[in-house]
Coordinates of C-alpha atoms and ligand atoms in Angstrom, one line a residue:
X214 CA 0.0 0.0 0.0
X215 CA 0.9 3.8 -0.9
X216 CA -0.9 6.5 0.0
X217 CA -2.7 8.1 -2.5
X218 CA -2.9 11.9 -1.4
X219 CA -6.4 12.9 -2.2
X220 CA -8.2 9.7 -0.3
X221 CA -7.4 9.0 3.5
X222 CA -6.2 5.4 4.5
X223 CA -8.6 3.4 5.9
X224 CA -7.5 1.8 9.1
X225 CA -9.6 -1.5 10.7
X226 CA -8.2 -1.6 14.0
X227 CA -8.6 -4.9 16.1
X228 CA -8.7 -3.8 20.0
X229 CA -10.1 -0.8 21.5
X230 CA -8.3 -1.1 25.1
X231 CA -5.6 1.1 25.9
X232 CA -3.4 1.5 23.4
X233 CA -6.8 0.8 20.4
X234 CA -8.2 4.0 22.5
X235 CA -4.6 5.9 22.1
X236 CA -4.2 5.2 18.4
X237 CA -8.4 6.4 17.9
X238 CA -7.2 10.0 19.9
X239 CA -4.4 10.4 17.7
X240 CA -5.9 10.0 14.5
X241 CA -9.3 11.0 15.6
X242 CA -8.7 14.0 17.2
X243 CA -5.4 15.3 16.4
X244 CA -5.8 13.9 12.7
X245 CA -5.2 18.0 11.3
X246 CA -1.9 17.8 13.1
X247 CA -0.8 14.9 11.7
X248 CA -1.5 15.8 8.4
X249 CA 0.0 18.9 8.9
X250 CA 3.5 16.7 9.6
X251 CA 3.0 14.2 7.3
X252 CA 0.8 15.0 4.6
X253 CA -1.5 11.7 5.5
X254 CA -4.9 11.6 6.5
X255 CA -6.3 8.4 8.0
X256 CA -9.8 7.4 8.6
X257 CA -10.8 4.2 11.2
X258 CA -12.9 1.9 9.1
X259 CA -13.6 -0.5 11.1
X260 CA -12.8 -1.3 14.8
X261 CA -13.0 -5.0 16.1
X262 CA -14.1 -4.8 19.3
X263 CA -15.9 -6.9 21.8
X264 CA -18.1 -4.2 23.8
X265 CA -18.7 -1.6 21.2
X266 CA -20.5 0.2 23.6
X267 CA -18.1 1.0 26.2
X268 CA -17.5 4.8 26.6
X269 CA -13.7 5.8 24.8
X270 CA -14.5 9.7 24.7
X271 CA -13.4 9.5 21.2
X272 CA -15.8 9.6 18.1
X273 CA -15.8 7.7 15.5
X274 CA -18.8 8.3 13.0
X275 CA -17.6 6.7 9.6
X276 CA -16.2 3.5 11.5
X277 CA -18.6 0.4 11.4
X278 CA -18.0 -2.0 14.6
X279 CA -18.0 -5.8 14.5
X280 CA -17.9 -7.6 17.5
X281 CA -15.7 -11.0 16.3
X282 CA -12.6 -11.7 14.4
X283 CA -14.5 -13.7 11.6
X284 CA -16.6 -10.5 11.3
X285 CA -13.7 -8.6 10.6
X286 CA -12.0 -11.2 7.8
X287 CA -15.2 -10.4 5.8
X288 CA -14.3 -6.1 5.5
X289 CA -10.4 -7.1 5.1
X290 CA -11.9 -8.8 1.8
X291 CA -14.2 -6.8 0.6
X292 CA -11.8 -4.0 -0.1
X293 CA -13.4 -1.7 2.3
X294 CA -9.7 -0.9 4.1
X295 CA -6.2 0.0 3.5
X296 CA -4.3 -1.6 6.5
X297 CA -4.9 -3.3 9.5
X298 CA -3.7 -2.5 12.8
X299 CA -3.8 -4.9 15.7
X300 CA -3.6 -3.8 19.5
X301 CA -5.7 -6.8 20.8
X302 CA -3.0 -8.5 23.0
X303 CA -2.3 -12.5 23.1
X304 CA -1.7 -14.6 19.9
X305 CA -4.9 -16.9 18.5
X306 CA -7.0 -14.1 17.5
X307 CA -4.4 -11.8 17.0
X308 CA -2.7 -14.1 14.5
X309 CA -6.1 -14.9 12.9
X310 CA -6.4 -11.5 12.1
X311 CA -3.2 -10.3 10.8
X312 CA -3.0 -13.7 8.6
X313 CA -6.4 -12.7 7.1
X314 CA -4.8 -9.0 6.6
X315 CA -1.6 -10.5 5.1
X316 CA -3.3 -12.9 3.1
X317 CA -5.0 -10.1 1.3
X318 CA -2.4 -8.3 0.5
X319 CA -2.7 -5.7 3.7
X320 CA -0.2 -4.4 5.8
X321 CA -0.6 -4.8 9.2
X322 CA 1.0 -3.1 12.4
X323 CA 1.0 -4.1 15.4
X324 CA 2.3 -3.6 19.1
X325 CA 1.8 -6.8 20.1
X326 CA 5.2 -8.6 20.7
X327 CA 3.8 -11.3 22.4
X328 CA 2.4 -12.5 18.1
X329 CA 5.8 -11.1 16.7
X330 CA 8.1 -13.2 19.3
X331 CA 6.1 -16.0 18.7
X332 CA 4.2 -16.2 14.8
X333 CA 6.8 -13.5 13.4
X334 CA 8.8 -16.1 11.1
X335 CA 5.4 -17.3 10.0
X336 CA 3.5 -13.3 9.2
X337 CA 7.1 -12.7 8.0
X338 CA 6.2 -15.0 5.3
X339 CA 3.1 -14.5 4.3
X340 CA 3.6 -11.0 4.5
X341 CA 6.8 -11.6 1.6
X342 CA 4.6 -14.0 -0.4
X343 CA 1.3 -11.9 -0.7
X344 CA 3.8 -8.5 -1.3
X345 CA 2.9 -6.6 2.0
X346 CA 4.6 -6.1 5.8
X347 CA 4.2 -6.1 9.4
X348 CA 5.4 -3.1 11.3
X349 CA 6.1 -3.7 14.9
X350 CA 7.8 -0.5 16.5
X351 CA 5.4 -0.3 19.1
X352 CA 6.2 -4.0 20.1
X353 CA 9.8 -3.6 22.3
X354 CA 9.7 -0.9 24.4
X355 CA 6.1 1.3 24.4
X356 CA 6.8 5.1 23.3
X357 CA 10.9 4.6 22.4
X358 CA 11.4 3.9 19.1
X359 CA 14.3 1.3 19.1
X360 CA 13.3 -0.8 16.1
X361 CA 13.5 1.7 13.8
X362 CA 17.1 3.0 15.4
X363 CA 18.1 -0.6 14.9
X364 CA 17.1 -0.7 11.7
X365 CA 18.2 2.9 10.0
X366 CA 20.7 4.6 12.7
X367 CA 22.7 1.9 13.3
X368 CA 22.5 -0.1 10.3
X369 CA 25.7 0.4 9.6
X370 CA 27.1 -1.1 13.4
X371 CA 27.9 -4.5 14.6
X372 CA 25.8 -4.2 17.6
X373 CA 27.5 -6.6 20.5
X374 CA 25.4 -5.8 23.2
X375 CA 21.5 -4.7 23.7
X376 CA 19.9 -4.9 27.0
X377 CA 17.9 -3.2 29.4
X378 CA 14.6 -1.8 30.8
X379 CA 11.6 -3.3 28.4
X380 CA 8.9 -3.7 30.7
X381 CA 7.3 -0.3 31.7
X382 CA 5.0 -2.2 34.6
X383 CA 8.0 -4.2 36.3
X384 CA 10.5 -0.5 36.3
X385 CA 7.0 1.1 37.9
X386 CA 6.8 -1.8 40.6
X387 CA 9.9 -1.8 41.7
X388 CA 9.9 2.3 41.8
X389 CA 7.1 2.4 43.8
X390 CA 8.2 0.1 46.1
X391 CA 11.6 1.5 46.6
X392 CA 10.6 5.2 46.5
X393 CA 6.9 5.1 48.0
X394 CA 7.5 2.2 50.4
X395 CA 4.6 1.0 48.4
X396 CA 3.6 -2.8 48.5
X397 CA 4.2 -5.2 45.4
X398 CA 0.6 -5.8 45.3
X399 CA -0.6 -2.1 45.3
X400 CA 2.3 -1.4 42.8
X401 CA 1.3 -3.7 40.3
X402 CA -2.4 -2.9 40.9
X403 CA -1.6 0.9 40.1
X404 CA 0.5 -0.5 37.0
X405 CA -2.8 -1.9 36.4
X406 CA -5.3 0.8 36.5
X407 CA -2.8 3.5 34.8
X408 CA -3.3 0.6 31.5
X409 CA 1.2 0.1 31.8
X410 CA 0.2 -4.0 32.6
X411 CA -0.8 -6.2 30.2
X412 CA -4.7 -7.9 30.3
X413 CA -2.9 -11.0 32.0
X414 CA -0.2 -9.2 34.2
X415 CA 1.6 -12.5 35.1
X416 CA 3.3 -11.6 31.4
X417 CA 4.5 -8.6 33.0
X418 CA 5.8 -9.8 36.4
X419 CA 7.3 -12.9 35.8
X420 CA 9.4 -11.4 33.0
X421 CA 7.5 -13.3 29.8
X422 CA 7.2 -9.8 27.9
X423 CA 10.0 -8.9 28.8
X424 CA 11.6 -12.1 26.8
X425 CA 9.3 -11.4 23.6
X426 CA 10.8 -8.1 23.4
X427 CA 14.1 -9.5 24.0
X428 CA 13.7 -12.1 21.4
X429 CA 12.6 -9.6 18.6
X430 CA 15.6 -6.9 19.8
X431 CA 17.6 -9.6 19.5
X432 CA 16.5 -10.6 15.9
X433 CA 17.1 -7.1 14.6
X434 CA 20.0 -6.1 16.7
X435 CA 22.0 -9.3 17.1
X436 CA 20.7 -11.6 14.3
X437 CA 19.4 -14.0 16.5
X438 CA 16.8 -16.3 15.4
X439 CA 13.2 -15.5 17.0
X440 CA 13.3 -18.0 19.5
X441 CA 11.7 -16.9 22.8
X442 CA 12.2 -20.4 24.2
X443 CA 16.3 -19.8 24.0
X444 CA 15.8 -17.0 26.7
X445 CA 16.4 -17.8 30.6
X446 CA 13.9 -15.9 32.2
X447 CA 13.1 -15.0 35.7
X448 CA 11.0 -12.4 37.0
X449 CA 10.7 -9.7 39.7
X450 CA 7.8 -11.9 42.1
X451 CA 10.6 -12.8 45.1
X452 CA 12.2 -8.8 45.2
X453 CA 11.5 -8.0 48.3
X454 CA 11.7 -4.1 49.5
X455 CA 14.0 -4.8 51.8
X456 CA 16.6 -6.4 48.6
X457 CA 16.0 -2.8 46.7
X458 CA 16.8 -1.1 50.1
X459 CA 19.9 -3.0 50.7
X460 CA 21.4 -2.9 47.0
X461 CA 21.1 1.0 47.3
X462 CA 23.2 0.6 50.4
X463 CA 25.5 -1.3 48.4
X464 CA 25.3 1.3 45.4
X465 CA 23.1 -0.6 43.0
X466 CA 19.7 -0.3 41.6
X467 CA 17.9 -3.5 41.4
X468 CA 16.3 -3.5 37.7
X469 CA 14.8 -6.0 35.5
X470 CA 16.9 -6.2 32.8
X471 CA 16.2 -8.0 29.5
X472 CA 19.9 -8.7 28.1
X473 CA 21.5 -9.7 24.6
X474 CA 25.1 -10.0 24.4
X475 CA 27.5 -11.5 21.8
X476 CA 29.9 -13.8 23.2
X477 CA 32.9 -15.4 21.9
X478 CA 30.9 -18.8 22.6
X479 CA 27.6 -17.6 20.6
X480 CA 24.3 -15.5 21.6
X481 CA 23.4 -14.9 25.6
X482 CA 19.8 -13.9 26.1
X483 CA 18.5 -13.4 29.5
X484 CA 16.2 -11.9 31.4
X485 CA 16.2 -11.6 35.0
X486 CA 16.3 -8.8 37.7
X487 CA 19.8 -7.2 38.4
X488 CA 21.9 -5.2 40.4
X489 CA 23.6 -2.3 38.1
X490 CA 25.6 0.6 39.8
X491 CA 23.9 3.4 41.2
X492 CA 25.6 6.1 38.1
X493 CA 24.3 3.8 35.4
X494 CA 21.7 5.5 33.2
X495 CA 19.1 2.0 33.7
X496 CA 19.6 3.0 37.6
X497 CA 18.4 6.4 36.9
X498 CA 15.8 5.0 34.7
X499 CA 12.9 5.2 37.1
X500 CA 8.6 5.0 36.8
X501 CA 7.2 3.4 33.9
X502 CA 10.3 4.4 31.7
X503 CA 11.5 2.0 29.4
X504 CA 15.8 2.6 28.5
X505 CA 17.8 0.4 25.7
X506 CA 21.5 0.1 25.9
X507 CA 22.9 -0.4 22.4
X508 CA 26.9 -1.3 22.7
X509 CA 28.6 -1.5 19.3
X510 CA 32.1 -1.6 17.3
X511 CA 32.0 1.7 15.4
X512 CA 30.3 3.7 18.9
X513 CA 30.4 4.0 22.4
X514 CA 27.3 3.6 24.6
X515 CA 24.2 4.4 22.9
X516 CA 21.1 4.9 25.3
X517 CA 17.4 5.9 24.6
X518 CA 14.8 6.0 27.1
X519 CA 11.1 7.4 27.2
X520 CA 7.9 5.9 28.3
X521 CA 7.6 2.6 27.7
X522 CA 4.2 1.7 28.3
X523 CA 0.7 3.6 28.2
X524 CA -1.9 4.6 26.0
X525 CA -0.8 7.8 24.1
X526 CA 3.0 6.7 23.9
X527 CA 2.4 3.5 22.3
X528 CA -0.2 4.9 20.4
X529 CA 2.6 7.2 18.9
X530 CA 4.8 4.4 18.2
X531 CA 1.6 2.4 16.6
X532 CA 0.6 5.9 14.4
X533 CA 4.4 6.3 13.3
X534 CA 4.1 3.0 11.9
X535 CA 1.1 3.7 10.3
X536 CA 2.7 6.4 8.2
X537 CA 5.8 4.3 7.1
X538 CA 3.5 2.0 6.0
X539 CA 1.4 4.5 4.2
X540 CA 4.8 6.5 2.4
X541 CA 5.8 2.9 1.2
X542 CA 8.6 2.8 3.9
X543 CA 8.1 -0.2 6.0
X544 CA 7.1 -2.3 2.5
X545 CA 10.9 -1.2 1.5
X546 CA 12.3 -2.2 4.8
X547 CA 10.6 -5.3 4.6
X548 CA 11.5 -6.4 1.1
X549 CA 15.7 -4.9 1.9
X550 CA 16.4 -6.4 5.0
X551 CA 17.2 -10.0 5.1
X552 CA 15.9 -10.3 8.7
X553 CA 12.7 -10.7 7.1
X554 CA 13.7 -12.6 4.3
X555 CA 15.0 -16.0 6.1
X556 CA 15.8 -17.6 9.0
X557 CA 19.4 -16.0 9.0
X558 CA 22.6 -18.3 9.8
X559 CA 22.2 -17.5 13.3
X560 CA 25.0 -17.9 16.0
X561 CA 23.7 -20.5 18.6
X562 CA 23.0 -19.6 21.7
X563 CA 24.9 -19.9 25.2
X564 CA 23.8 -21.8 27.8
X565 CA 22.5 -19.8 30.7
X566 CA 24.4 -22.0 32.9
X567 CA 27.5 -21.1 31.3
X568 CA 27.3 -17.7 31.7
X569 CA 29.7 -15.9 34.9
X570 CA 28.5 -13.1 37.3
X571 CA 28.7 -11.5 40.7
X572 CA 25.9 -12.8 42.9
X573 CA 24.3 -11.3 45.7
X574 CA 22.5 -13.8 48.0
X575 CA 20.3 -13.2 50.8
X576 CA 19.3 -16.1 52.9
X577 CA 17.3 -15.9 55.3
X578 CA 18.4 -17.5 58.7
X579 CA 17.8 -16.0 62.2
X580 CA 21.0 -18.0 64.3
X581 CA 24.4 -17.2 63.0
X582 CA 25.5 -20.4 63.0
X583 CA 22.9 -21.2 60.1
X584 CA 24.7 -17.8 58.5
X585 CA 28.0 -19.5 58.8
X586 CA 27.3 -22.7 57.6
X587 CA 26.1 -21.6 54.6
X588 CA 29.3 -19.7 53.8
X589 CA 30.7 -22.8 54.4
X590 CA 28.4 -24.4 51.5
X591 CA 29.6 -22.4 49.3
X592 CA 32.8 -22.2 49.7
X593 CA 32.8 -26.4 49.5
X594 CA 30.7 -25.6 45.8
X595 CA 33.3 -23.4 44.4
X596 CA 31.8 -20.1 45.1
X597 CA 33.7 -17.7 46.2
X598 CA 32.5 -14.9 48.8
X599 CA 33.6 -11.5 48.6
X600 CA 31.7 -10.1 51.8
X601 CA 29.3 -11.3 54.1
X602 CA 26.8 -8.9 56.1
X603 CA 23.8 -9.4 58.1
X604 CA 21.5 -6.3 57.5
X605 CA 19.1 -7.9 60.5
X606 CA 18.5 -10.5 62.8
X607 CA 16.5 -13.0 60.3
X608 CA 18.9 -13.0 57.0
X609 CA 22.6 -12.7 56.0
X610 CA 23.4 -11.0 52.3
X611 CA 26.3 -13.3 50.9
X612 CA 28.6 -11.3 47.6
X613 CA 30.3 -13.5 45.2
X614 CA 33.2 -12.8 43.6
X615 CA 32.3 -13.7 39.4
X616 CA 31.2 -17.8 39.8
X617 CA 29.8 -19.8 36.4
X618 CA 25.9 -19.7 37.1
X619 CA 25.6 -23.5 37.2
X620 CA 27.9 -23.6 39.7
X621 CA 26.0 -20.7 41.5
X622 CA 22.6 -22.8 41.3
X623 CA 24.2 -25.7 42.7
X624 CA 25.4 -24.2 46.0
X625 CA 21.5 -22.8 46.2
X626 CA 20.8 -25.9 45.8
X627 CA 22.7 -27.4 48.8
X628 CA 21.5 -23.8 50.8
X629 CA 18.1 -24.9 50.9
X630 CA 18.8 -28.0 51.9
X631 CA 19.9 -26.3 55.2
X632 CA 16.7 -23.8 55.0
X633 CA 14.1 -24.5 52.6
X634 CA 11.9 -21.8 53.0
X635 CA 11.4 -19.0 52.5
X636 CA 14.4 -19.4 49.0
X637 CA 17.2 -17.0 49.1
X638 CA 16.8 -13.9 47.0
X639 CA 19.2 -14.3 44.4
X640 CA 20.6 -11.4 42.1
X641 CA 23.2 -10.7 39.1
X642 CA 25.7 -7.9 39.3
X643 CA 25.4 -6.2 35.7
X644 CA 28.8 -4.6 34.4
X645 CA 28.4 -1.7 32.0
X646 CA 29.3 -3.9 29.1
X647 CA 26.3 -6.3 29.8
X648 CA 28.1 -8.7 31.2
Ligands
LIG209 P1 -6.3 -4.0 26.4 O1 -6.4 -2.7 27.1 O2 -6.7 -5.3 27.1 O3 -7.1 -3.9 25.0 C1 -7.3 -5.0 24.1 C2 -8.8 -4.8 23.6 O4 -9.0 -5.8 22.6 C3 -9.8 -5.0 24.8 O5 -10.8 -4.0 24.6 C4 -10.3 -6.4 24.5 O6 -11.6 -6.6 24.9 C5 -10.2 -6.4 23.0 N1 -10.1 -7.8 22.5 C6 -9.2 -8.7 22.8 N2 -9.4 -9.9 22.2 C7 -10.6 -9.7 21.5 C8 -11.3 -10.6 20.6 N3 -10.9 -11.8 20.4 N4 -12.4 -10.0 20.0 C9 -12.8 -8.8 20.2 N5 -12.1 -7.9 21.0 C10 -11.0 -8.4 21.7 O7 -4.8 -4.2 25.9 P2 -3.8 -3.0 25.5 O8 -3.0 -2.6 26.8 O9 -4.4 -2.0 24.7 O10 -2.7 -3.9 24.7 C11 -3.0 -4.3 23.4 C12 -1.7 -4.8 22.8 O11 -0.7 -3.8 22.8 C13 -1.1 -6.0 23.5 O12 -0.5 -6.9 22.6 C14 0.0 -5.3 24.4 O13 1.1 -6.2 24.7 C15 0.5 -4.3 23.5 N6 1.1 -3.1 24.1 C16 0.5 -2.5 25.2 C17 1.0 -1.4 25.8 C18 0.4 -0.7 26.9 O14 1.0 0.2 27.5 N7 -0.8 -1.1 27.3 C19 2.3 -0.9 25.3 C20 2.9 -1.6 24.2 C21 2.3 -2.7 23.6 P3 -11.9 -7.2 26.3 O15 -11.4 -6.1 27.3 O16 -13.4 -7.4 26.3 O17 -11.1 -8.4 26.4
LIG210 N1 2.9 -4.4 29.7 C1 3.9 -3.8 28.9 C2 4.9 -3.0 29.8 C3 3.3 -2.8 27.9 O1 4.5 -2.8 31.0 O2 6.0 -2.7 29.4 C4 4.4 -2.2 27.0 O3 4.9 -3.2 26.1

């Protein structure tokens, strides 16, 4: 599709929820503005949508609602729209609707990264074979448009290293609780209300969207194939307030970081929470801000940060998308870059277990004889400790000096032999180079 000037482009959009209700504002009711910057006029078609009747505070007279995906299929055929975008969230009808898009020679975009991480090879290729694309910008990291610095700023660089901040909810948790002394559960439920969270927030928390962003950063930075199952993942459910109060005393911020890094040995992608010096940018990264570290041959330390979850901002990211679709842009991207193309010779990927940090432990045991006895493990399982401290009467916080991570999970192992429950808190040191 390219846009003809004299006729708007006629958007179905599948989901009306937060970011559906973002993308309506924008070209609803700042739709002048937009043309003013780009010359494009859009009108909403269609919306797919399952209660057409709840209030958005957005009108939309020329757009006819249907109520079911199979509904939609039929106005994707008939040639009543340009493009399709999808903000419904999760994969079976989301995938049903962008194949049916696709398969009609639509473009589709999309913010959804749970249906790029795990259908993208497959809407990849019908999208090549019927002669349209998906645009995903909106898919890594809300409001901060990292896809498209991947794919036109640093084209030209051997990227070594992406990680950081991709989940807007998790950074909000673990601010709140930190700054306001706020619970986890009232954290996440604010997340919740202020639409950061996705419809099943377990995604967010336990680090799952974090990985599908990782995997598709990693396909465009690092060349990885899209694989979300190669990803060790854990998530931010066993931080307690009192870890993020002790790591500042340390002089870290405890951040859930989503990390790929080139090794000599192949690809390391990871997600887990971790400890990263107090100066870092990702420490000062704070709220629902989302920040991407980009590490490469030809430049220093690349950093972009901005909001990386909520309605208007990823409705930006969605609208941008719109409009490289509509100037022929993201077609051209599609059809140039062999990301799209193929399943690339990837590198393999390194085993989690292979991988070497500092740890920070804390286990929690109220006699000190417990405390020393599990120094004592560790030292028997090859883990060295750097310093020991008890920061109160019910837990002792062990430091590592850098130990392999198999090696690491062994000695837990034998620890909670000693003291099942409650499991130590266990956290990664991050260096500035990702490692
Ligand atoms: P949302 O608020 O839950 O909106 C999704 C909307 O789609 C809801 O109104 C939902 O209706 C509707 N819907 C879902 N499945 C449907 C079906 N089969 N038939 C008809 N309607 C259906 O979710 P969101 O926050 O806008 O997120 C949408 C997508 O954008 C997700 O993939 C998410 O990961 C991604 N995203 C979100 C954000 C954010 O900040 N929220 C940022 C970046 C990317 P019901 O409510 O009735 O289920
Ligand atoms: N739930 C996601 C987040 C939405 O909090 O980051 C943005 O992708």
């Amino acid at each position: 599709m390219s846009a003809n000037s004299s006729q708007p482009i006629r958007v179905a959009l599948a989901g009306c929820g937060t970011v559906g209700t973002g993308v309506l504002r924008i070209l609803v009711q700042r739709g002048d503005e937009l043309y003013a910057r780009s010359g494009l006029r859009f009108e909403v078609a269609a919306i797919l949508e399952r209660d057409p009747t709840r209030p958005r505070g957005v009108a939309v007279p020329h757009a006819r609602f249907v109520r079911a995906p199979d509904e939609l299929d039929e106005l994707l055929v008939d040639g009543s729209v340009d493009v399709l975008v999808e903000v419904l969230g999760g994969t079976d009808a989301a995938r049903h609707v962008a194949l049916a898009a696709l398969e009609k020679g639509l473009p589709v975009v999309t913010a959804n990264k749970a249906l790029i991480a795990i259908h993208g090879r497959e809407l990849f290729d019908v999208a090549r074979r019927h002669g349209t694309c998906v645009a995903f910008e909106a898919s890594c990291a809300g409001g901060v448009p990292v896809v498209a610095a991947i794919q036109r700023g640093l084209i030209a660089t051997r990227i070594n290293a992406v990680y950081g901040i991709v989940n807007g909810t998790c950074n909000y948790v673990l601010t709140e609780m930190l700054e306001k002394n706020r619970s986890y559960a009232e954290a996440l439920g604010e997340a919740q209300r202020l639409g950061y969270a996705e419809a099943d927030p377990t995604l967010d928390v336990d680090g799952t969207d974090s990985a599908h962003k990782l995997a598709i950063l990693a396909l465009l930075a690092l060349g990885a194939d899209l694989d979300v199952g190669a990803i060790d993942v854990e998530g931010i459910q066993s931080i307690h307030q009192a870890d993020l109060a002790i790591a500042r005393t340390l002089g870290y911020a405890c951040k859930l970081l989503a990390i790929g890094l080139r090794t000599d040995a192949g690809l390391s992608l990871r997600v887990h929470p971790a400890l990263v010096p107090l100066d870092h940018p990702l420490a000062r990264t704070r709220g629902v801000t989302a920040a991407a570290v980009f590490l490469g041959d030809a430049m220093d330390q690349l950093v972009l940060s901005g909001s990386g979850a909520g309605s208007l901002p990823t409705a930006g990211a969605v609208v941008s998308d719109l409009v490289e679709v509509a100037c022929g842009n993201a077609r051209r991207d599609f059809e140039r870059l062999p990301i799209f193309r193929e399943p690339n010779r990837a590198p393999p990927f390194v085993p989690a277990g292979d991988m070497e940090y500092r740890y920070y432990l804390r286990c929690f045991v109220d006699r000190e004889p417990n405390a020393a006895a599990i120094t004592n493990i560790l030292a028997s399982a090859r883990v060295d400790v750097d310093t020991r401290t008890r920061p109160d009467a019910d837990s002792v916080v062990l430091i590592t000096r850098r130990v392999r991570e198999d090696d690491l999970r062994a000695a837990v192992a034998e620890v909670r032999k000693l003291v099942p429950e409650p499991p130590p808190v266990v956290l990664r040191f991050v260096e500035p180079n990702g490692e």
